[in-house]
Tab-separated table of C-alpha atoms and ligand atoms in Angstrom:
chain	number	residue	atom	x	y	z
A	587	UNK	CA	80.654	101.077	87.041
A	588	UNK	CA	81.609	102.945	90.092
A	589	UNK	CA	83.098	106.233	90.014
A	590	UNK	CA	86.390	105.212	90.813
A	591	UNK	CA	86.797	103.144	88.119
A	592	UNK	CA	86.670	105.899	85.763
A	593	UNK	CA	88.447	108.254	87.191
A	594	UNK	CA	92.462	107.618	86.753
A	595	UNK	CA	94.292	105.914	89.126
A	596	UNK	CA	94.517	107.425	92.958
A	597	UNK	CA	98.054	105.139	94.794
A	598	UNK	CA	98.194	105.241	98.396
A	599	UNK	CA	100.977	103.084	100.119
A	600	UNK	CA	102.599	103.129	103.420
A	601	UNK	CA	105.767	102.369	105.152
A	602	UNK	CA	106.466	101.635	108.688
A	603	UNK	CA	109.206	103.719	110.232
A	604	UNK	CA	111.424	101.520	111.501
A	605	UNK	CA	114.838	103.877	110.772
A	606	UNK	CA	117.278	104.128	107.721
A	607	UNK	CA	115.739	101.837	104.885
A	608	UNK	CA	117.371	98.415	103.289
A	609	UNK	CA	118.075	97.592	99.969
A	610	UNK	CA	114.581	95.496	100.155
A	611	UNK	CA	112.748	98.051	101.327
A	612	UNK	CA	114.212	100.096	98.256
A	613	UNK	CA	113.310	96.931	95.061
A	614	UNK	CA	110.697	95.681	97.157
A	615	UNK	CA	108.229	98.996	97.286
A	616	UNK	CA	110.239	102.378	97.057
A	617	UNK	CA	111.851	102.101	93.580
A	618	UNK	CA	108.117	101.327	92.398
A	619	UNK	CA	106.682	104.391	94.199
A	620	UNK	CA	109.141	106.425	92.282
A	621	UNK	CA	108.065	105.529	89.171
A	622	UNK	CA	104.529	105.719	90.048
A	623	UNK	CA	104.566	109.127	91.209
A	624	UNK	CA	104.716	110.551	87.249
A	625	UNK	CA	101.954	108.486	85.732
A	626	UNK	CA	99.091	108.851	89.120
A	627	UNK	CA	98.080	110.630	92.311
A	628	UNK	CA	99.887	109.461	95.129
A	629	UNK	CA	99.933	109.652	98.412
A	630	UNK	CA	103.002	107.957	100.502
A	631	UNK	CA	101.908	107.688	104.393
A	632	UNK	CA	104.723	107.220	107.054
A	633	UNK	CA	102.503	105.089	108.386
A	634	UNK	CA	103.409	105.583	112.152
A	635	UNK	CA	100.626	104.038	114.375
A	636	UNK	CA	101.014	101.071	112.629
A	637	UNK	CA	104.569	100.723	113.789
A	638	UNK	CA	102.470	101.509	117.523
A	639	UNK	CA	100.507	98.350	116.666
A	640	UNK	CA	104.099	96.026	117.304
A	641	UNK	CA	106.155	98.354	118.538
A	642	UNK	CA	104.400	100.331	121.625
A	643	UNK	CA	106.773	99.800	124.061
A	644	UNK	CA	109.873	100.864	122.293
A	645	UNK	CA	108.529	104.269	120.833
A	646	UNK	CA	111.267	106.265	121.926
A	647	UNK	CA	113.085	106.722	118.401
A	648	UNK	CA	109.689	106.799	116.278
A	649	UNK	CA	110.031	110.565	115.484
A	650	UNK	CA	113.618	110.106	114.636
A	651	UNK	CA	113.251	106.974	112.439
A	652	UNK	CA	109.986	109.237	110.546
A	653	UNK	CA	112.820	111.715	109.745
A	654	UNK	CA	115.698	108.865	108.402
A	655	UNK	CA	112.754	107.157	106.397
A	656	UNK	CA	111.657	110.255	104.898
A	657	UNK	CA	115.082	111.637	104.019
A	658	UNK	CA	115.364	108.273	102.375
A	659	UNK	CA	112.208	108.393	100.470
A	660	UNK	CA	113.700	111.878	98.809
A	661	UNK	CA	117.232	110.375	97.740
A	662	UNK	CA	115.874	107.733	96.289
A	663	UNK	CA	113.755	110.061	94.271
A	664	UNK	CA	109.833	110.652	95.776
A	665	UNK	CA	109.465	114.022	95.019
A	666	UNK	CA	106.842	116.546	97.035
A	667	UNK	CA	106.197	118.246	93.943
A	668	UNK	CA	105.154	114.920	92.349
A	669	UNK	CA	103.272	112.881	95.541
A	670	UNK	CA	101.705	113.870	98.650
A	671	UNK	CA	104.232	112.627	101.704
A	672	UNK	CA	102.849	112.955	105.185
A	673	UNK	CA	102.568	111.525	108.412
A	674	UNK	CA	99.448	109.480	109.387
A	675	UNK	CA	99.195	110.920	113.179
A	676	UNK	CA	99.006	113.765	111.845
A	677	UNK	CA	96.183	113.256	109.829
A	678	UNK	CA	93.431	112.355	112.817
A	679	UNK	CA	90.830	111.694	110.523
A	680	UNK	CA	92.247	108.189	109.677
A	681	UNK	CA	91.469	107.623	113.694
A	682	UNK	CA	88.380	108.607	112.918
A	683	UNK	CA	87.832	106.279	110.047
A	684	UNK	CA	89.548	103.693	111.372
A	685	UNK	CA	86.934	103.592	114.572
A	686	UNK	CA	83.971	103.929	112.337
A	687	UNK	CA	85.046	100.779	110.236
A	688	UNK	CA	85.170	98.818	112.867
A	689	UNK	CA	81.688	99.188	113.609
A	690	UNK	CA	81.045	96.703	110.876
A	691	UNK	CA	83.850	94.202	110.811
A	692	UNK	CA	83.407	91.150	111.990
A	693	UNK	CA	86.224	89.865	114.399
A	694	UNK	CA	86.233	86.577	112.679
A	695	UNK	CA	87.581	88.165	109.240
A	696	UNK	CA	90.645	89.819	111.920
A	697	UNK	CA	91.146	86.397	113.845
A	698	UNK	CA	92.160	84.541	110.742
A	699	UNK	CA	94.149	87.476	109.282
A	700	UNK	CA	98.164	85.386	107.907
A	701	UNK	CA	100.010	88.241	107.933
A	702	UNK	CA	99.129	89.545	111.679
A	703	UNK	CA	99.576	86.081	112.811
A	704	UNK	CA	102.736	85.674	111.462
A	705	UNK	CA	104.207	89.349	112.930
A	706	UNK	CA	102.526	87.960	116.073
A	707	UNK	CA	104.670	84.749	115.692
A	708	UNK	CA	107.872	86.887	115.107
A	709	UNK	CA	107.215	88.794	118.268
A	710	UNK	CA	107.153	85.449	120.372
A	711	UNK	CA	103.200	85.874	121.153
A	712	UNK	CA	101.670	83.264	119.435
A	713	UNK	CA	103.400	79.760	118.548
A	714	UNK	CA	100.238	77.819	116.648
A	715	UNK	CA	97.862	81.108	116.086
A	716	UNK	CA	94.957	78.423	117.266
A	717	UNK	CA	92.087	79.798	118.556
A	718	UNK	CA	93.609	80.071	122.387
A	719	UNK	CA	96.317	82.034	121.516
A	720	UNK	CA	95.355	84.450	119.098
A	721	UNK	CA	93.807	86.057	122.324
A	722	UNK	CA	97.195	87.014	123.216
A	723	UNK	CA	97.359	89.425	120.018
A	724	UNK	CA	96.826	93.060	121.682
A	725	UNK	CA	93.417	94.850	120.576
A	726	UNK	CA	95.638	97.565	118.357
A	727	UNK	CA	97.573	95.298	116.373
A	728	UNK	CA	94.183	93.249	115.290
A	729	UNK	CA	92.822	96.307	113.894
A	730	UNK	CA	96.291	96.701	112.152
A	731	UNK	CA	94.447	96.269	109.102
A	732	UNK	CA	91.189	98.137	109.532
A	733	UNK	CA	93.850	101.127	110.025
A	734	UNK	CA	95.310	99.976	106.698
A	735	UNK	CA	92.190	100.312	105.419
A	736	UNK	CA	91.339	103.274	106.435
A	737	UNK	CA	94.041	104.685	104.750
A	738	UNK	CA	93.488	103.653	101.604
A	739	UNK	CA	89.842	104.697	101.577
A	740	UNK	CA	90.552	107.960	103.213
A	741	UNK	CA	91.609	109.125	99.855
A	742	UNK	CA	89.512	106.782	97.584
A	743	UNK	CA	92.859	104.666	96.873
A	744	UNK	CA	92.006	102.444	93.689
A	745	UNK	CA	95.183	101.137	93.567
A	746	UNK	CA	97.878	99.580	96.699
A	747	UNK	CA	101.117	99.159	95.571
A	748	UNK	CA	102.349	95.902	97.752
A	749	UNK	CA	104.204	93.353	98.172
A	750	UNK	CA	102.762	89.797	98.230
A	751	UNK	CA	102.845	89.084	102.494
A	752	UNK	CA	100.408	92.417	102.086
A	753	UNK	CA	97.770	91.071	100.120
A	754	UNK	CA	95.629	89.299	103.287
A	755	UNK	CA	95.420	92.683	104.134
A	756	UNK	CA	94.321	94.061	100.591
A	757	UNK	CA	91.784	91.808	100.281
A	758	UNK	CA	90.539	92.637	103.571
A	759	UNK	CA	90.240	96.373	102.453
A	760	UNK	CA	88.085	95.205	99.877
A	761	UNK	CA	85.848	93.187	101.881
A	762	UNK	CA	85.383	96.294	104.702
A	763	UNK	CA	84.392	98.440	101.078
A	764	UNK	CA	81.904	96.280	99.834
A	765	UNK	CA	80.388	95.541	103.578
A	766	UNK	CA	79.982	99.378	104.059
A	767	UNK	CA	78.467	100.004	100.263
A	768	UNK	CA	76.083	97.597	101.077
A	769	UNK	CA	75.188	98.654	104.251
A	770	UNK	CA	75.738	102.615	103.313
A	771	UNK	CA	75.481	103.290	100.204
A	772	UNK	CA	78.209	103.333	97.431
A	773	UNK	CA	81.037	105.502	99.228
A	774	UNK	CA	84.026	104.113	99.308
A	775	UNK	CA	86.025	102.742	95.965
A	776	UNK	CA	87.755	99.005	96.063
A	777	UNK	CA	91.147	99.336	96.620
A	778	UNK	CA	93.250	96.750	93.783
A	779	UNK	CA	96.161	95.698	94.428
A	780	UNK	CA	99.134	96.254	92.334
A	781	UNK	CA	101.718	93.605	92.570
A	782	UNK	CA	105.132	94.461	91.699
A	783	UNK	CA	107.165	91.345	90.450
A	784	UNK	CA	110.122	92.332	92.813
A	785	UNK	CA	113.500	90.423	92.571
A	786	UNK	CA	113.922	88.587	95.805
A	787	UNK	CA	116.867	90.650	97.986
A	788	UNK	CA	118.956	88.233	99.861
A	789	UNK	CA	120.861	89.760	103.459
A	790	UNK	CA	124.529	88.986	103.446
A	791	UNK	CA	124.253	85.979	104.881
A	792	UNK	CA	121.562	84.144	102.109
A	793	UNK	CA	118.151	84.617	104.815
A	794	UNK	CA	115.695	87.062	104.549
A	795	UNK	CA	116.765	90.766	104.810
A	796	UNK	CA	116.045	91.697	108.052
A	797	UNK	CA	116.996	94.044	111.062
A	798	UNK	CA	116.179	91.535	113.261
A	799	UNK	CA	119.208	89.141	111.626
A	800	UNK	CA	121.985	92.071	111.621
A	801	UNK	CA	122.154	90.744	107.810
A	802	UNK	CA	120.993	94.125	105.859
A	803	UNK	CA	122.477	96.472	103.829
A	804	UNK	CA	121.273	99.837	104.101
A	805	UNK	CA	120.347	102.158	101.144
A	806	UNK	CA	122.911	104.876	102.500
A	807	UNK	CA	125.930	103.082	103.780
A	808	UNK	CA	129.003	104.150	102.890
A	809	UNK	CA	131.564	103.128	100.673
A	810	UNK	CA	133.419	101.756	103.915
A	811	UNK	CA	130.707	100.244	105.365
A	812	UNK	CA	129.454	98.972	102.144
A	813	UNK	CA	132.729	97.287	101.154
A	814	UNK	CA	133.062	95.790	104.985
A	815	UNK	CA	129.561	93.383	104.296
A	816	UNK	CA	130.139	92.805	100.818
A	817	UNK	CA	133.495	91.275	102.114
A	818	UNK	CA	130.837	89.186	104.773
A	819	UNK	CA	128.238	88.177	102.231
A	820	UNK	CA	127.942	84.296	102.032
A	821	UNK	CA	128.901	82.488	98.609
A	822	UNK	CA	129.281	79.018	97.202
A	823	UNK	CA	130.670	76.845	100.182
A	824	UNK	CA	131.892	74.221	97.662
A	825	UNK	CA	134.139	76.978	95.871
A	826	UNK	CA	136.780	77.033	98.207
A	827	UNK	CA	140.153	78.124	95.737
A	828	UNK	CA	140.173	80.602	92.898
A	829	UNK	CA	139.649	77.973	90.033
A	830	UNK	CA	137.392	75.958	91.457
A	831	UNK	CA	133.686	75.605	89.862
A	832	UNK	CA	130.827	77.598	91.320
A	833	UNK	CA	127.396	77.574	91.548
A	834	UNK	CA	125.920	81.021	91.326
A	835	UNK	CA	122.528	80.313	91.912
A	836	UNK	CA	122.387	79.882	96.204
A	837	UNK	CA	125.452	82.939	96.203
A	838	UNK	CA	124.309	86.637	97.673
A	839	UNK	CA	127.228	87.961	95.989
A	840	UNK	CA	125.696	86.444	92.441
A	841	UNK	CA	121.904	87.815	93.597
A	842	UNK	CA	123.546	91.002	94.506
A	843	UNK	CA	125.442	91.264	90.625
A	844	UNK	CA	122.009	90.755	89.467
A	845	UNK	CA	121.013	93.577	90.582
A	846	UNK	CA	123.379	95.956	90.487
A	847	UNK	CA	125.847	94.917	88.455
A	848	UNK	CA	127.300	95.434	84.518
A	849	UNK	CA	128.745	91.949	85.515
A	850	UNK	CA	126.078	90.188	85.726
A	851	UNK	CA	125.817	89.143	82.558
A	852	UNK	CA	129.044	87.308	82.254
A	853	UNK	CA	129.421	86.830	85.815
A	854	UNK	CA	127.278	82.947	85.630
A	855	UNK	CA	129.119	81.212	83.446
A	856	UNK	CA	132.536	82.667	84.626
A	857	UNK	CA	131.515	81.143	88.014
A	858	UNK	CA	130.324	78.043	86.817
A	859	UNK	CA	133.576	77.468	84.619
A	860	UNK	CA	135.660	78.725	87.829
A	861	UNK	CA	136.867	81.931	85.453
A	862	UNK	CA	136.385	83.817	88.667
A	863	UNK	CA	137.340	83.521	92.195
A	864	UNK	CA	134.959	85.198	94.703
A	865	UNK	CA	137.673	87.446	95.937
A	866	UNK	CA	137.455	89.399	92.715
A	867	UNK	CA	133.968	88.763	92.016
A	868	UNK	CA	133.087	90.708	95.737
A	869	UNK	CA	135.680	93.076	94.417
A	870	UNK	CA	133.830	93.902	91.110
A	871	UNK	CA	130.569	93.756	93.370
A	872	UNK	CA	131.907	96.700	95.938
A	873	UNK	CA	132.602	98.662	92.519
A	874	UNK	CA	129.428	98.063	91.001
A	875	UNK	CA	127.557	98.928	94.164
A	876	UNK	CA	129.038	101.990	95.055
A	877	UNK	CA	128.183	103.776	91.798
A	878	UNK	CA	124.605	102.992	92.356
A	879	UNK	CA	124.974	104.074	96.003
A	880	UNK	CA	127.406	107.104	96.017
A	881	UNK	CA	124.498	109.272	94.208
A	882	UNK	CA	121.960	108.452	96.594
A	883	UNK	CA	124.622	108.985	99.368
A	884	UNK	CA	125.029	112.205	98.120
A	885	UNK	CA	121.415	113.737	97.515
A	886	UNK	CA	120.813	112.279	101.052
A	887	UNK	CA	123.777	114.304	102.530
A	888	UNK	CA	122.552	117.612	100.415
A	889	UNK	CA	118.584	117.161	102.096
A	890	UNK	CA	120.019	116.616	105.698
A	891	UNK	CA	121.762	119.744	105.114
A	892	UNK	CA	118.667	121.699	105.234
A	893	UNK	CA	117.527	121.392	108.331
A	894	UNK	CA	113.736	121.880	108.673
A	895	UNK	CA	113.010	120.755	104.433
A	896	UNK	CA	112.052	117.696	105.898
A	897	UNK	CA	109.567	118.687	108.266
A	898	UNK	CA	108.379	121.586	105.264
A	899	UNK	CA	107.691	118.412	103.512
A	900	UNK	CA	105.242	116.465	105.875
A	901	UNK	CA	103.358	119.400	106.582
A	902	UNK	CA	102.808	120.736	103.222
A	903	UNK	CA	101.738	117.336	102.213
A	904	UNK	CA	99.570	116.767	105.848
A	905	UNK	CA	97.729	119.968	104.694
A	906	UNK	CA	97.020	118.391	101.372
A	907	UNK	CA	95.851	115.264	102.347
A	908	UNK	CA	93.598	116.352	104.828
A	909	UNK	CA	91.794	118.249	102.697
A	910	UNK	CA	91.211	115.388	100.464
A	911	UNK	CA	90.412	112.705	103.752
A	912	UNK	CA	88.277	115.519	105.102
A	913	UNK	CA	86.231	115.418	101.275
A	914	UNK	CA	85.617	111.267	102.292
A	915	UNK	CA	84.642	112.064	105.877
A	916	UNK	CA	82.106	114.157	105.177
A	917	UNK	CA	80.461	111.728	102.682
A	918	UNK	CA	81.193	108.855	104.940
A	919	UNK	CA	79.764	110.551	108.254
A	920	UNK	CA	76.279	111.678	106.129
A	921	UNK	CA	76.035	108.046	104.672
A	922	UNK	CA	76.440	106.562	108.269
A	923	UNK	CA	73.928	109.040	109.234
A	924	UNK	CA	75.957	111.224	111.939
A	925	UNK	CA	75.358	114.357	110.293
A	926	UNK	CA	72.787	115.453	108.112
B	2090	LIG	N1	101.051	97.223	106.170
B	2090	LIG	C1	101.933	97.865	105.253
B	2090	LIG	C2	103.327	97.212	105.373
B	2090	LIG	O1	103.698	96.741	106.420
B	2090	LIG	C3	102.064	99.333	105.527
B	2090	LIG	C4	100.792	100.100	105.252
B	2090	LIG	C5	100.064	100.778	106.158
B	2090	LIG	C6	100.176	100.263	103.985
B	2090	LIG	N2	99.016	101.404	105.539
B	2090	LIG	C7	99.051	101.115	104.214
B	2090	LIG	C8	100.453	99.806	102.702
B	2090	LIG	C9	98.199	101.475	103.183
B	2090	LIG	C10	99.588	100.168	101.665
B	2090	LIG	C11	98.466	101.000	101.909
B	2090	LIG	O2	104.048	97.200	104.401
């Protein structure tokens, strides 16, 4: 049994700042983080070279949309007492790490990588992702996860919270830890991934949440703004007047009740029997939402008012976690034999 396995659990996760966070980004990793951080050691990297890996030509706003993401992190509840937050460029030993695991992986096991196709796909690069066109994938964004795993291992990360389009990528981590063990020496621990069953969050118009579709809620709009795409969101095109019978199960209003709603639980039949016309039904949805999204609003406006806490925040956890990456260098420059 390797060390790791009985020590208790070490989390590392990341998030690529793209800005003010969504309602997925919140069910989908965040809400899970914040329960996480009382049971285990965490560390929660604003992963910002990765968003380099996509993103290189439009890095204008990246320091600004570090600062929204981490102001969101703290009002939906991370706390720096509880988890180490910090910035991966700041932290230059996951360059480091990065460069000396890619010594040993093989570009085949990058080539064939889902996820990166399918980001290259998004970005218009690739159409197939056959052999031809994968050359088109920039050099950076290949190693996008040999980065990834670098910072995971940098602080002997058992276990990656995820979600599931992330888990080419864990199992890559694990294959770069077992190549280097057997090539090294047992160093680095094999990262696990830890699945969260997350409820699927539907943008206002029933696709994907997404920036790219202008069909997201954000985890800090206001009430205004917040009532404005509720009255958007897409329901059941065949209930067209108040009585008529509705079928819940393709509606984002429904989804949305789901989750946020003391509604919900009457809300499905009501529809079906056409108890409830979606007028009302967005109106109980606006209500339901805003009580769940006024506190946030407010412990966001209460850490933007102290200029500077933010900042406080990344460094004092940058200082921690480099002490604990520098810990892993050392062991993994004297197994790879560039010290003594
Ligand atoms: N690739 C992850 C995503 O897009 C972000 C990430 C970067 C990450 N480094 C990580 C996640 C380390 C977990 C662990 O969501």
């Amino acid at each position: 049994m390797t060390e790791a396995k009985k020590t208790r659990q070490i989390i590392v996760s990341g998030m690529r700042p793209t800005g003010r966070l969504q309602l997925g980004n919140y069910w989908g990793a965040l809400k899970n983080w914040v329960e996480l951080q009382d049971r285990c050691e965490c560390y929660f990297i604003v992963v910002d070279w990765h968003a380099l890996t996509t993103s290189y030509r439009d890095s204008k706003n990246l320091r600004s949309h570090c600062r929204e993401m981490v102001l969101d992190w703290l009002a939906a509840g991370l706390d720096p007492e509880k988890c180490v937050m910090f910035t991966q460029s700041q932290v230059k030993e996951h360059a480091e790490l990065h460069l000396l695991l890619s010594m040993i992986v093989p570009t085949p096991w990058l080539l064939r990588n889902p996820t990166v196709k399918e980001q290259a796909r998004e970005m218009g690069l690739i159409q197939d992702g056959s052999d031809n066109e994968v050359s088109k994938i920039d050099f950076g964004h290949l190693g996008y996860p040999v980065l990834q795993a670098a910072d995971i291992m940098l602080y002997r990360g058992t276990h990656v919270p995820v979600g599931e389009d992330q888990l080419p990528h864990l199992e890559l981590s694990r294959e770069i830890a077992r190549r280097f063990n057997s090539i090294y020496g047992e160093v680095l621990p094999e990262p696990q991934a830890l699945l969260t069953p997350a409820p699927k969050v539907p943008g206002i118009d029933g696709r994907k949440m997404s920036k790219s579709y202008d069909n997201s809620i954000e985890l800090g709009e206001t009430a205004g703004s917040l009532e404005a795409k509720i009255r958007r969101m897409f329901t059941d095109p065949a209930k067209i007047r108040q009585n008529d019978k509705g079928h819940p199960e393709g509606c984002v209003v429904y989804a949305m009740h789901k989750l946020y709603s003391p509604f919900a639980a009457t809300r499905e039949q009501e529809c079906r029997d056409g108890a409830v016309g979606c007028v009302q039904c967005k109106k109980d949805l606006a209500g339901s939402m805003e009580a769940v999204i006024a506190p946030f609003r407010e412990k966001r406006r209460q850490w933007e008012a102290r200029p500077g806490a933010v900042d406080e925040i990344l460094e004092s956890g940058r200082k921690k976690a480099q002490a604990a990456a520098e810990k892993t260098m050392a062991q993994v420059r004297r197994a790879m034999h560039l010290t003594d």
